[in-house]
Coordinates of C-alpha atoms and ligand atoms in Angstrom, one line a residue:
Chain A
M58 CA -0.1 -0.2 -0.4
S59 CA 1.2 3.6 -0.9
V60 CA 1.9 6.4 1.5
L61 CA -1.4 9.5 0.5
L62 CA -1.0 11.5 3.3
S63 CA 1.2 12.0 5.4
V64 CA 1.4 14.5 8.6
D65 CA 4.9 15.1 9.7
Q66 CA 5.5 17.1 13.2
V67 CA 2.9 19.6 12.9
T68 CA 2.4 21.5 15.6
K69 CA 0.2 24.1 15.5
R70 CA -0.2 27.2 18.5
F71 CA -2.5 30.0 18.6
G72 CA -0.9 32.3 21.0
G73 CA 0.0 30.6 24.3
L74 CA -2.4 27.8 23.3
A75 CA -0.1 25.0 21.3
A76 CA -3.5 22.9 20.0
L77 CA -1.6 20.6 18.6
E78 CA 2.4 19.4 19.3
D79 CA 4.1 16.9 17.4
V80 CA 1.8 15.5 15.8
S81 CA 2.7 13.0 12.7
L82 CA 0.4 9.9 11.2
T83 CA 0.4 8.3 8.0
V84 CA -2.8 6.9 6.0
E85 CA -2.1 4.8 3.5
A86 CA -4.1 5.2 0.0
G87 CA -7.9 3.1 0.6
E88 CA -7.7 2.8 4.3
I89 CA -10.6 4.5 6.8
Y90 CA -8.6 5.7 8.9
G91 CA -10.6 7.2 12.7
L92 CA -8.8 10.2 14.4
I93 CA -10.4 10.1 17.5
G94 CA -9.7 11.8 21.0
P95 CA -11.6 13.8 23.6
N96 CA -13.3 17.3 23.2
G97 CA -10.5 20.1 22.6
A98 CA -7.7 17.4 21.7
G99 CA -7.2 19.6 18.5
K100 CA -9.1 16.9 15.8
T101 CA -10.7 20.0 14.0
T102 CA -7.4 22.2 14.4
L103 CA -5.4 18.9 12.2
F104 CA -8.0 18.9 9.4
N105 CA -7.7 22.6 9.8
C106 CA -3.7 22.6 8.7
M107 CA -4.2 20.0 6.3
T108 CA -6.7 21.4 4.6
G109 CA -5.0 24.4 4.2
L110 CA -7.8 26.6 6.3
Y111 CA -5.0 27.3 8.8
T112 CA -1.0 27.9 8.8
V113 CA 1.2 25.0 10.7
T114 CA 2.8 26.9 13.5
S115 CA 5.7 24.1 12.2
G116 CA 6.0 20.8 10.5
A117 CA 4.3 19.6 7.0
V118 CA 2.0 17.8 5.4
R119 CA 2.4 16.0 2.4
L120 CA -0.4 14.8 0.2
A121 CA 0.8 11.2 -2.0
G122 CA 4.5 12.9 -1.6
A123 CA 4.2 16.5 -2.2
E124 CA 3.8 19.6 0.4
V125 CA 1.2 20.6 0.6
Q126 CA 0.4 22.9 4.3
A127 CA 1.7 26.3 2.5
L128 CA -1.1 25.6 0.2
K129 CA -4.6 27.7 -0.2
P130 CA -7.2 25.3 0.4
H131 CA -8.7 25.5 -3.3
Q132 CA -5.0 24.2 -4.4
I133 CA -5.7 21.1 -2.1
V134 CA -9.3 20.6 -3.3
K135 CA -7.7 20.4 -7.0
R136 CA -5.1 17.8 -6.1
G137 CA -7.8 15.4 -4.2
F138 CA -8.4 16.1 -0.8
A139 CA -11.9 17.0 0.2
R140 CA -13.6 17.6 3.6
T141 CA -16.6 18.2 5.5
F142 CA -17.6 20.3 8.2
Q143 CA -18.9 19.4 12.2
N144 CA -20.3 22.3 12.1
I145 CA -21.8 21.9 8.8
R146 CA -21.4 24.9 6.6
L147 CA -23.6 25.1 3.4
F148 CA -24.9 27.0 0.5
A149 CA -28.0 27.0 3.1
N150 CA -30.6 29.7 0.7
M151 CA -29.4 26.9 -2.2
S152 CA -31.2 23.9 -3.1
A153 CA -29.7 20.8 -2.4
L154 CA -28.3 20.1 -6.2
E155 CA -26.6 23.3 -6.6
N156 CA -24.9 22.8 -3.7
V157 CA -23.3 20.4 -5.0
M158 CA -22.6 21.7 -8.4
V159 CA -21.1 24.3 -6.7
G160 CA -18.6 21.2 -5.4
R161 CA -17.7 20.6 -9.2
H162 CA -15.7 23.4 -9.3
P163 CA -12.3 22.4 -9.3
R164 CA -13.2 19.9 -12.0
T165 CA -15.1 22.0 -14.6
H166 CA -13.2 24.9 -17.0
A167 CA -16.3 27.5 -18.2
T168 CA -14.5 31.1 -18.2
V169 CA -16.4 34.3 -18.8
L170 CA -16.0 34.4 -22.3
G171 CA -17.0 31.4 -22.6
A172 CA -20.4 32.0 -19.7
V173 CA -21.6 34.5 -22.0
L174 CA -21.2 33.4 -25.5
R175 CA -22.7 29.7 -24.0
C176 CA -20.6 27.6 -26.8
R177 CA -21.7 24.7 -27.2
K178 CA -18.6 23.0 -24.9
T179 CA -20.1 25.1 -21.7
R180 CA -23.3 24.1 -22.9
A181 CA -22.1 20.8 -22.6
E182 CA -20.0 21.2 -19.3
E183 CA -23.1 22.5 -18.1
A184 CA -25.0 19.6 -18.7
G185 CA -22.2 17.3 -17.3
I186 CA -22.0 19.1 -13.6
R187 CA -26.1 18.9 -13.6
E188 CA -26.3 15.0 -14.3
H189 CA -22.8 14.7 -11.9
A190 CA -24.8 16.1 -8.8
H191 CA -28.0 14.5 -9.6
E192 CA -26.1 11.4 -9.8
L193 CA -24.5 12.3 -6.0
L194 CA -27.5 13.4 -4.4
R195 CA -28.9 9.6 -5.5
Y196 CA -25.8 7.7 -4.2
V197 CA -25.5 9.8 -0.3
G198 CA -29.2 8.9 -0.7
L199 CA -30.4 12.2 -1.4
G200 CA -32.1 11.4 -5.1
G201 CA -35.2 12.8 -4.1
K202 CA -34.5 15.7 -2.4
S203 CA -32.7 18.1 -5.1
R204 CA -35.0 20.6 -5.0
G205 CA -35.0 21.5 -1.4
L206 CA -33.1 24.6 -0.1
A207 CA -29.9 22.5 2.2
S208 CA -31.2 24.4 4.8
H209 CA -34.2 22.9 4.8
L210 CA -32.8 19.4 5.1
S211 CA -32.6 17.5 8.2
Y212 CA -29.4 17.2 10.6
G213 CA -28.8 13.9 8.6
D214 CA -29.3 14.6 4.7
Q215 CA -27.3 17.9 5.5
R216 CA -24.0 15.8 7.1
R217 CA -24.7 13.6 3.4
L218 CA -25.3 16.2 1.5
E219 CA -21.8 17.6 2.5
I220 CA -20.4 14.6 1.9
A221 CA -22.0 14.3 -1.4
R222 CA -20.3 18.0 -2.5
A223 CA -17.4 17.2 -1.0
L224 CA -17.5 14.3 -3.7
A225 CA -17.8 16.2 -6.4
T226 CA -14.5 18.1 -5.9
E227 CA -13.4 14.4 -6.7
P228 CA -11.1 13.8 -3.9
K229 CA -9.0 10.9 -3.4
L230 CA -9.2 11.9 0.4
L231 CA -12.4 13.2 2.1
A232 CA -11.6 13.7 5.4
L233 CA -15.0 13.7 7.6
D234 CA -15.4 15.9 10.3
E235 CA -17.8 13.8 13.3
P236 CA -20.1 13.8 10.2
V237 CA -22.4 11.3 12.1
A238 CA -23.0 13.5 15.4
G239 CA -25.9 14.2 16.9
M240 CA -27.8 11.0 14.3
N241 CA -29.3 7.9 16.3
P242 CA -28.3 4.6 16.5
N243 CA -30.0 3.4 13.3
E244 CA -29.3 6.8 11.0
R245 CA -25.5 5.6 12.3
Q246 CA -25.6 2.6 11.0
Q247 CA -26.9 3.7 8.1
M248 CA -23.7 6.5 7.7
G249 CA -21.3 3.1 8.4
E250 CA -22.5 1.4 5.6
L251 CA -21.9 5.1 2.7
F252 CA -19.0 5.4 4.6
R253 CA -17.9 1.5 3.3
K254 CA -19.6 2.0 0.2
L255 CA -17.2 4.8 -0.5
R256 CA -14.4 3.1 0.3
E257 CA -14.8 0.2 -1.9
G258 CA -15.3 3.2 -4.8
G259 CA -11.8 3.7 -4.2
V260 CA -11.7 7.0 -2.1
T261 CA -9.8 6.9 1.0
L262 CA -11.4 8.0 4.5
L263 CA -10.4 10.5 7.6
L264 CA -12.8 10.2 10.3
I265 CA -13.5 12.1 13.2
E266 CA -15.4 10.4 15.5
H267 CA -16.5 10.1 18.4
D268 CA -18.6 7.2 18.6
V269 CA -15.4 4.8 19.2
K270 CA -17.7 1.8 18.3
L271 CA -18.6 3.0 14.7
V272 CA -14.8 3.9 14.6
M273 CA -13.8 0.4 16.2
G274 CA -16.1 -1.1 13.8
L275 CA -15.2 0.4 10.5
C276 CA -11.3 2.1 11.1
D277 CA -8.5 0.5 9.7
R278 CA -6.4 2.1 12.5
V279 CA -7.1 5.1 14.5
A280 CA -4.8 7.7 16.4
V281 CA -5.7 9.3 19.6
L282 CA -5.4 13.4 20.3
D283 CA -5.0 14.2 23.5
Y284 CA -4.2 18.1 24.3
G285 CA -2.9 18.5 21.2
R286 CA -1.0 15.1 20.9
K287 CA -0.6 12.1 19.7
I288 CA -0.8 8.9 22.2
A289 CA -1.9 6.0 19.8
E290 CA -1.9 5.0 16.5
G291 CA -2.3 1.9 14.9
P292 CA -5.4 -0.9 14.1
A293 CA -7.8 0.1 16.2
E294 CA -8.0 -3.7 18.5
E295 CA -5.2 -3.1 19.7
V296 CA -5.7 0.7 20.4
R297 CA -8.4 0.2 22.1
R298 CA -6.5 -2.0 24.8
D299 CA -3.4 1.5 24.8
P300 CA -3.4 1.6 28.6
A301 CA -2.5 5.5 28.0
V302 CA -5.6 5.5 25.8
I303 CA -8.0 3.9 28.1
A304 CA -6.6 5.6 30.8
A305 CA -7.2 9.2 28.7
Y306 CA -10.8 9.1 26.6
L307 CA -12.6 5.5 26.5
G308 CA -12.4 5.0 30.2
G309 CA -13.5 8.5 31.0
E310 CA -16.9 8.3 28.8
A311 CA -17.0 4.1 28.3
Chain B
M616 CA -53.3 39.3 -19.4
L617 CA -50.5 38.9 -17.2
D618 CA -50.4 35.4 -17.7
S619 CA -51.6 34.6 -20.7
L620 CA -48.2 36.2 -21.7
R621 CA -46.2 34.0 -20.0
R622 CA -47.8 30.9 -20.8
R623 CA -46.6 33.1 -25.1
P624 CA -43.4 33.6 -24.4
R625 CA -42.3 34.6 -27.8
L626 CA -45.9 36.6 -27.7
A627 CA -44.8 39.0 -24.6
F628 CA -41.2 39.0 -25.9
A629 CA -42.5 40.7 -29.7
L630 CA -44.7 43.1 -27.2
L631 CA -41.4 44.2 -25.6
A632 CA -39.3 44.9 -28.3
V633 CA -42.0 46.7 -29.9
L634 CA -42.3 48.8 -27.4
L635 CA -39.2 48.9 -26.2
A636 CA -38.2 50.3 -29.8
A637 CA -41.5 52.8 -29.5
L638 CA -40.7 53.8 -25.9
P639 CA -38.9 57.6 -27.2
F640 CA -41.4 58.1 -29.4
I641 CA -44.6 57.9 -27.4
M642 CA -42.4 59.4 -24.0
G643 CA -41.4 62.6 -26.6
F644 CA -45.1 62.6 -27.8
G645 CA -46.3 62.3 -24.5
L646 CA -44.9 63.9 -22.1
G647 CA -42.1 66.5 -24.4
N648 CA -38.5 65.4 -26.0
S649 CA -36.6 66.1 -22.1
W650 CA -38.3 62.9 -21.6
V651 CA -36.6 61.0 -23.9
R652 CA -33.7 62.2 -22.5
V653 CA -34.7 61.6 -18.8
L654 CA -35.3 57.9 -20.3
D655 CA -31.5 58.0 -22.2
F656 CA -30.3 58.3 -18.4
V657 CA -32.7 55.3 -16.8
L658 CA -30.8 53.0 -19.2
L659 CA -27.4 54.5 -18.1
Y660 CA -28.1 54.0 -14.9
V661 CA -29.6 50.5 -15.5
L662 CA -26.5 49.8 -17.0
L663 CA -23.9 50.8 -14.2
A664 CA -27.0 49.3 -11.7
I665 CA -26.3 46.2 -13.7
G666 CA -22.7 45.9 -13.0
L667 CA -22.6 47.3 -9.4
N668 CA -24.5 44.0 -8.7
I669 CA -22.4 41.3 -9.9
V670 CA -20.2 43.2 -7.6
V671 CA -22.7 43.8 -4.6
G672 CA -25.4 41.2 -5.6
Y673 CA -23.5 38.2 -6.9
A674 CA -20.2 38.6 -5.3
G675 CA -21.6 40.1 -2.0
L676 CA -18.7 42.6 -1.6
L677 CA -20.5 46.2 -0.8
D678 CA -18.4 48.8 -3.4
L679 CA -19.6 52.1 -1.9
G680 CA -17.0 53.5 -4.5
Y681 CA -18.1 52.4 -7.9
I682 CA -18.5 55.5 -9.4
A683 CA -15.0 55.7 -9.9
F684 CA -15.2 53.4 -12.7
Y685 CA -18.2 55.5 -14.4
A686 CA -15.6 57.9 -14.5
L687 CA -12.2 56.4 -15.2
G688 CA -15.0 55.4 -18.5
A689 CA -15.9 59.0 -18.9
Y690 CA -12.6 60.8 -18.9
V691 CA -11.3 57.8 -20.6
Y692 CA -13.9 58.7 -23.5
A693 CA -12.4 62.9 -23.1
W694 CA -8.6 62.4 -22.8
L695 CA -9.0 60.1 -26.8
A696 CA -12.3 61.6 -28.3
S697 CA -12.2 65.7 -28.0
P698 CA -10.0 68.8 -28.8
H699 CA -7.9 67.9 -25.1
F700 CA -5.0 66.6 -27.0
G701 CA -6.3 66.9 -29.5
L702 CA -7.1 63.5 -30.4
H703 CA -10.5 61.9 -32.0
L704 CA -10.3 58.1 -31.9
P705 CA -13.7 56.1 -32.7
F706 CA -15.5 55.5 -30.4
W707 CA -15.4 51.8 -31.4
A708 CA -12.0 52.3 -30.1
V709 CA -12.4 54.4 -27.8
L710 CA -15.5 53.0 -25.6
P711 CA -13.2 49.2 -25.7
I712 CA -10.4 51.7 -23.6
G713 CA -11.9 53.0 -21.1
A714 CA -14.1 49.8 -19.6
A715 CA -10.6 47.9 -20.2
V716 CA -8.9 50.9 -17.8
A717 CA -11.6 50.9 -15.7
G718 CA -11.4 47.3 -15.3
L719 CA -7.9 47.4 -14.4
F720 CA -8.8 49.7 -11.5
G721 CA -11.0 47.7 -10.5
V722 CA -8.5 44.7 -10.0
L723 CA -6.0 47.4 -8.9
L724 CA -8.6 48.7 -5.9
G725 CA -9.7 44.5 -5.5
A726 CA -6.0 43.1 -5.0
P727 CA -5.2 44.9 -1.7
T728 CA -9.0 44.8 -0.3
L729 CA -9.6 41.2 -1.1
R730 CA -9.0 40.7 2.8
L731 CA -11.5 43.2 3.7
R732 CA -14.9 42.3 4.8
G733 CA -17.9 44.3 4.7
D734 CA -17.8 47.5 6.2
Y735 CA -14.1 47.4 6.2
L736 CA -14.3 46.7 2.5
A737 CA -17.3 49.7 2.2
I738 CA -15.2 52.0 3.9
V739 CA -11.5 51.2 1.5
T740 CA -13.7 52.1 -1.6
L741 CA -16.0 54.5 -0.3
G742 CA -12.2 56.3 0.0
F743 CA -11.6 55.0 -3.4
G744 CA -13.8 56.7 -5.0
E745 CA -13.3 60.0 -3.2
I746 CA -9.6 59.6 -4.5
I747 CA -10.2 59.0 -8.4
R748 CA -12.7 62.6 -7.8
I749 CA -10.3 64.2 -6.3
F750 CA -7.5 63.9 -9.1
M751 CA -10.0 64.6 -11.0
N752 CA -10.5 67.5 -9.3
N753 CA -6.9 69.2 -9.1
L754 CA -5.3 67.4 -12.4
N755 CA -4.4 70.4 -13.9
A756 CA -1.6 71.5 -13.2
P757 CA 1.9 71.0 -13.8
F758 CA 0.1 69.4 -16.7
N759 CA -3.6 69.6 -17.4
L760 CA -4.6 65.7 -17.6
T761 CA -8.2 67.3 -17.0
N762 CA -8.8 70.1 -16.6
G763 CA -10.2 70.2 -13.0
P764 CA -12.9 71.6 -11.6
Q765 CA -14.2 72.8 -15.1
G766 CA -14.1 69.6 -16.1
M767 CA -13.9 68.6 -19.7
N768 CA -15.5 69.8 -23.0
L769 CA -16.2 69.4 -26.4
I770 CA -16.0 65.5 -26.3
D771 CA -16.9 63.5 -30.0
P772 CA -20.1 62.6 -30.1
V773 CA -21.0 58.8 -31.1
S774 CA -20.7 58.3 -35.1
V775 CA -21.6 55.5 -36.5
A776 CA -20.3 55.0 -40.1
G777 CA -20.3 58.4 -41.1
L778 CA -23.7 59.1 -38.8
S779 CA -23.1 61.5 -36.3
F780 CA -24.9 60.7 -33.4
G781 CA -24.2 64.6 -32.1
K782 CA -26.9 65.9 -35.1
S783 CA -30.8 65.1 -35.7
L784 CA -31.3 62.9 -37.9
H785 CA -33.6 62.6 -41.0
L786 CA -35.2 59.6 -41.5
F787 CA -38.3 59.4 -43.9
G788 CA -39.1 62.4 -42.9
M789 CA -39.3 62.2 -39.3
K790 CA -36.4 63.9 -37.2
L791 CA -35.0 62.3 -34.8
P792 CA -32.8 64.4 -32.4
P793 CA -29.5 63.0 -30.7
T794 CA -31.6 61.4 -27.9
Y795 CA -33.5 59.1 -29.0
L796 CA -29.9 58.2 -31.6
Y797 CA -28.2 57.7 -28.1
Y798 CA -31.4 56.1 -27.2
Y799 CA -30.9 53.1 -29.0
L800 CA -27.3 52.7 -28.5
F801 CA -28.2 52.8 -24.8
L802 CA -30.6 50.5 -25.5
A803 CA -28.8 48.3 -26.9
F804 CA -25.7 48.2 -25.0
T805 CA -27.9 47.5 -22.0
L806 CA -29.7 44.8 -23.7
L807 CA -26.8 42.7 -23.7
A808 CA -25.6 43.9 -20.3
I809 CA -27.8 42.1 -19.2
L810 CA -27.4 39.1 -21.6
V811 CA -23.5 39.0 -19.9
A812 CA -25.5 39.2 -16.3
F813 CA -28.2 37.1 -16.2
R814 CA -25.4 34.3 -18.6
L815 CA -23.0 34.7 -15.8
Q816 CA -25.3 34.1 -12.7
D817 CA -26.2 31.2 -14.9
S818 CA -22.5 29.4 -14.8
R819 CA -20.5 28.1 -13.6
I820 CA -18.9 31.2 -12.0
G821 CA -22.1 32.7 -11.0
R822 CA -22.5 30.2 -8.6
A823 CA -18.6 30.2 -7.3
W824 CA -19.8 33.8 -6.2
A825 CA -23.1 33.1 -4.7
A826 CA -20.8 30.4 -2.9
I827 CA -18.5 32.3 -1.6
R828 CA -21.2 34.7 0.0
E829 CA -22.9 32.3 1.2
D830 CA -20.1 30.8 3.3
E831 CA -16.6 32.4 1.9
V832 CA -14.6 29.4 3.9
A833 CA -17.3 26.5 2.4
A834 CA -16.3 27.9 -1.2
A835 CA -12.4 27.6 -0.9
A836 CA -13.4 24.3 0.5
M837 CA -15.2 23.7 -2.7
G838 CA -11.8 23.8 -4.7
I839 CA -12.3 27.9 -5.4
N840 CA -10.1 30.0 -6.0
T841 CA -11.5 32.6 -4.3
R842 CA -9.3 35.4 -4.2
N843 CA -9.5 35.6 -8.3
M844 CA -13.6 35.0 -8.0
K845 CA -14.0 38.3 -6.0
L846 CA -10.8 40.0 -8.3
L847 CA -13.5 39.0 -11.8
A848 CA -16.6 40.2 -9.8
F849 CA -14.5 43.2 -9.2
A850 CA -13.3 43.8 -12.5
M851 CA -16.7 43.1 -14.4
G852 CA -18.4 45.3 -11.6
A853 CA -15.7 48.4 -13.0
T854 CA -15.9 47.6 -16.7
F855 CA -19.7 48.2 -16.9
G856 CA -19.2 50.8 -15.2
G857 CA -16.3 51.9 -17.4
L858 CA -18.3 50.9 -20.7
A859 CA -20.9 54.0 -19.1
G860 CA -19.0 56.1 -18.5
G861 CA -17.5 56.6 -22.0
L862 CA -21.4 56.1 -23.2
F863 CA -21.7 59.5 -21.0
A864 CA -19.2 61.4 -22.2
A865 CA -20.0 61.0 -25.4
F866 CA -23.3 61.6 -24.6
Q867 CA -23.1 64.9 -22.5
G868 CA -20.0 65.8 -24.4
F869 CA -19.2 67.8 -21.4
I870 CA -18.0 66.2 -17.4
S871 CA -16.4 67.2 -15.1
P872 CA -16.0 65.8 -11.3
E873 CA -18.6 67.0 -9.9
S874 CA -20.7 64.3 -11.8
F875 CA -19.0 61.2 -10.1
T876 CA -19.9 62.5 -6.6
L877 CA -20.6 59.7 -3.8
W878 CA -24.1 60.3 -3.8
E879 CA -24.2 59.3 -6.8
S880 CA -22.5 55.5 -5.7
I881 CA -25.1 55.8 -2.9
L882 CA -27.6 56.0 -5.4
V883 CA -26.2 53.2 -7.5
L884 CA -26.1 50.8 -5.0
C885 CA -30.1 52.3 -3.5
M886 CA -30.9 51.2 -6.7
I887 CA -29.7 47.8 -6.3
V888 CA -31.3 47.6 -3.1
L889 CA -34.3 49.2 -3.6
G890 CA -35.2 46.7 -6.5
G891 CA -34.1 43.4 -5.3
M892 CA -30.6 42.8 -5.3
G893 CA -29.3 39.6 -6.7
N894 CA -31.9 39.7 -9.4
I895 CA -31.4 41.4 -12.5
P896 CA -35.1 42.8 -12.9
G897 CA -35.4 43.9 -9.6
V898 CA -31.8 45.6 -10.7
I899 CA -33.7 46.9 -13.6
L900 CA -36.8 48.3 -12.0
G901 CA -35.3 50.2 -9.2
A902 CA -32.9 52.1 -11.7
V903 CA -36.0 52.7 -13.7
L904 CA -37.8 54.5 -10.4
L905 CA -34.7 55.9 -9.0
T906 CA -34.4 57.9 -12.3
M907 CA -38.1 58.4 -13.4
I908 CA -39.3 59.7 -10.1
P909 CA -37.1 62.6 -9.2
E910 CA -38.1 64.0 -12.6
A911 CA -41.5 63.8 -12.4
L912 CA -41.2 65.7 -9.3
R913 CA -39.6 68.4 -11.0
Y914 CA -43.5 69.3 -11.8
I915 CA -44.1 69.6 -8.3
G916 CA -41.8 72.4 -8.8
D917 CA -44.2 74.1 -12.0
L918 CA -47.5 73.3 -9.6
Q919 CA -46.3 75.1 -7.1
R920 CA -45.6 78.0 -9.4
A921 CA -48.8 77.9 -10.7
T922 CA -50.6 77.6 -8.2
L923 CA -49.1 80.0 -4.9
G924 CA -47.3 81.9 -7.4
H925 CA -44.1 80.4 -6.4
I926 CA -41.8 78.1 -4.8
V927 CA -42.8 76.5 -1.3
V928 CA -41.3 73.4 -1.1
D929 CA -38.4 73.0 -3.4
P930 CA -38.7 70.3 -5.9
S931 CA -35.1 68.8 -4.3
D932 CA -35.2 69.0 -1.3
L933 CA -38.6 66.9 -1.5
R934 CA -36.9 64.2 -2.9
M935 CA -34.5 63.9 -0.4
L936 CA -37.4 64.0 1.8
L937 CA -38.7 60.8 -0.3
F938 CA -36.1 59.0 -0.8
G939 CA -35.0 58.6 2.8
V940 CA -39.1 58.0 3.4
A941 CA -38.9 55.6 0.9
L942 CA -35.6 53.0 1.8
V943 CA -36.9 53.6 5.6
A944 CA -40.5 52.0 4.3
M945 CA -38.5 49.7 1.9
M946 CA -36.3 48.5 5.3
L947 CA -39.6 47.6 7.1
F948 CA -41.8 45.9 4.6
R949 CA -39.1 44.7 1.6
P950 CA -36.2 44.3 3.3
A951 CA -35.0 42.1 0.6
G952 CA -36.1 44.4 -2.7
L953 CA -39.1 45.5 -4.3
L954 CA -38.2 42.0 -6.6
P955 CA -35.6 40.3 -4.6
S956 CA -33.9 36.9 -6.2
R957 CA -35.1 34.0 -4.4
Q958 CA -32.0 33.1 -3.2
R959 CA -32.1 36.9 -1.3
K960 CA -35.3 36.6 0.0
R961 CA -34.7 33.1 1.9
E962 CA -31.4 35.0 3.7
F963 CA -34.3 38.1 5.1
A964 CA -36.9 35.5 5.8
A965 CA -33.7 32.9 8.2
E966 CA -32.9 35.9 11.3
D967 CA -29.8 34.1 12.0
G968 CA -25.9 36.1 11.6
V969 CA -24.2 33.4 13.5
A970 CA -23.2 31.5 10.6
E971 CA -21.0 35.1 9.5
Q972 CA -19.8 35.1 12.5
E973 CA -18.2 32.3 12.3
Q974 CA -17.1 32.6 9.4
A975 CA -15.2 35.9 10.5
S976 CA -13.5 33.9 13.2
L977 CA -12.5 30.9 11.0
Y978 CA -10.2 32.1 8.5
D979 CA -7.1 32.2 9.9
A980 CA -3.7 34.2 8.2
K981 CA -4.4 32.5 4.8
A982 CA -6.7 34.8 2.8
Ligands
ADP1789 N1 -8.8 29.5 15.6 C1 -8.6 29.4 17.0 N2 -8.3 30.1 17.9 C2 -8.0 30.2 18.9 N3 -7.8 28.6 19.5 C3 -8.2 27.8 18.2 C4 -8.8 28.1 17.5 N4 -9.0 26.8 17.2 C5 -9.5 25.8 17.7 N5 -8.5 26.8 19.4 C6 -8.5 25.8 20.2 O1 -7.7 24.5 20.0 C7 -7.9 23.2 20.6 C8 -8.6 22.0 20.0 O2 -9.7 22.7 19.4 P1 -10.2 21.8 18.5 O3 -9.9 21.3 16.9 O4 -11.8 22.4 17.6 O5 -10.3 20.6 18.9 P2 -11.6 18.5 18.5 O6 -12.0 19.1 17.4 O7 -10.8 18.1 19.0 O8 -12.6 19.0 19.3 C9 -9.2 23.9 21.4 O9 -8.7 24.2 22.8 C10 -9.9 25.2 20.7 O10 -10.1 26.2 21.3
MG1790 MG1 -13.7 19.5 16.6

């Protein structure tokens, strides 16, 4: 297997607070990688550092071997790394379909001139965008809800829509920040199935999740963050038995 | 009636075309030729409003110095087609140059201000608008570039294939004064601008602008180069402004810094806010109303003179008063505008500003 993402000694400080300290991890192509840890451990901060929203204080993030920590978010997306947000950030006043259509942006080319002249190429591309977006909505189980406003969808459907929108950018690696938070066990199970389907479709998943049972059942490997440090990494079963993890996290909650 | 027209778009289209073609004659015979001149200005303001709507309505960037681009277009036209430098380039060459110069300044203004949001952006663009006006006011020494406050005179009228728009045209025994000729010219440009704006809105680029307006962080996470797209919005809006400015210079034959005050920027902004930001029919309605109503109010002056023998309430004061009342009423009853866009209506219906605050705090060092 090849390494798709490697985080190398990343530190992120906010003023005096070190939200991440010397964190290193590697995600291999084709796996589902779990990132767990108590609230405030720095999981979301790590996502933001990886996807160009935050500048790292020190360290490197490599995507398929190339350093990306200095790139802008849109450049990282273009290289095949998409994400969702813990606090859902849909385009609330657009329809579900339009949200996904926006996600096609980095993979389409129409320029101002093309859009204004509406030449055959532009029209074909536009039809393709629409088609692809419909397909993705069906894929995540929102087939019948394309016309509704994003903000009118149920909480669980909004999470699905965020995934569809991220998939529209054709990621090799998809990072999901607490994608099942606030869902009932039934919905969680359905989401778990979606994640497996995604992996089978060739997308590598990086997953922040609190639900230890879901993480253990789904992830090939897991890393545990606590107070900005990585305290364990390995196959789910091993990590579950790690005394440091039990002390820091599992013991406290489970 | 409206419903049956909606079912027959071709017929509606044909009726609209006939109406637009006949409009100057209807206005001219019905109300007098001075109203044809008002129509010309309506079209110029529609053009301006459509351009500003790209910046404010589509991309969500509050620009209070928009009139500077109108000024640039007008001055470029005057430099290249008047006795001032002795240059008399044809209008089809000068107009694009003016539009391009304005577009370039749009990028120059946009580049340093992109990190700013909302109020801050408004202040900086407001300053830019004033700076351009003050430059035009003072660049008569040491080298006389703009002729200062006196403005520039004797600007060449538009001339197409030997037909000068500066003189009346005799056609089939009819006399068409310049205001009629400019009406058709402005109409052509305005319709073109409307088409461009519609097509941009309904494209990959329009969606990217809408995404930036809704949530800039999420837009970036969708692979949108937010900096370039915002610059593009500035440049497009400025280009429309520059085009309108060139047309204005040719039409008036005279320009001075007085035509490009902050008030003009605010007026154009009011047009799109009143009509319905982001929605082209709304923007057009706003421009039409805010250009026609003040003209109609002039009659109140005549009316007073005729009935009372002297003027009690100055019509221009009344204009300001009505303006204020109208804006306050709008805020209360139709905050999204008279003809709001689908999206804008929803934004005003949802009453949380939380997402925006969150957005302001998430974008870290990289902008
Ligand atoms: N933009 C920021 N400014 C200041 N502190 C931040 C910022 N983002 C995150 N933090 C801090 O970093 C720590 C880790 O937060 P976060 O990454 O959100 O944790 P998690 O996602 O694991 O719950 C917290 O103490 C949080 O307050
Ligand atoms: Mg978090």
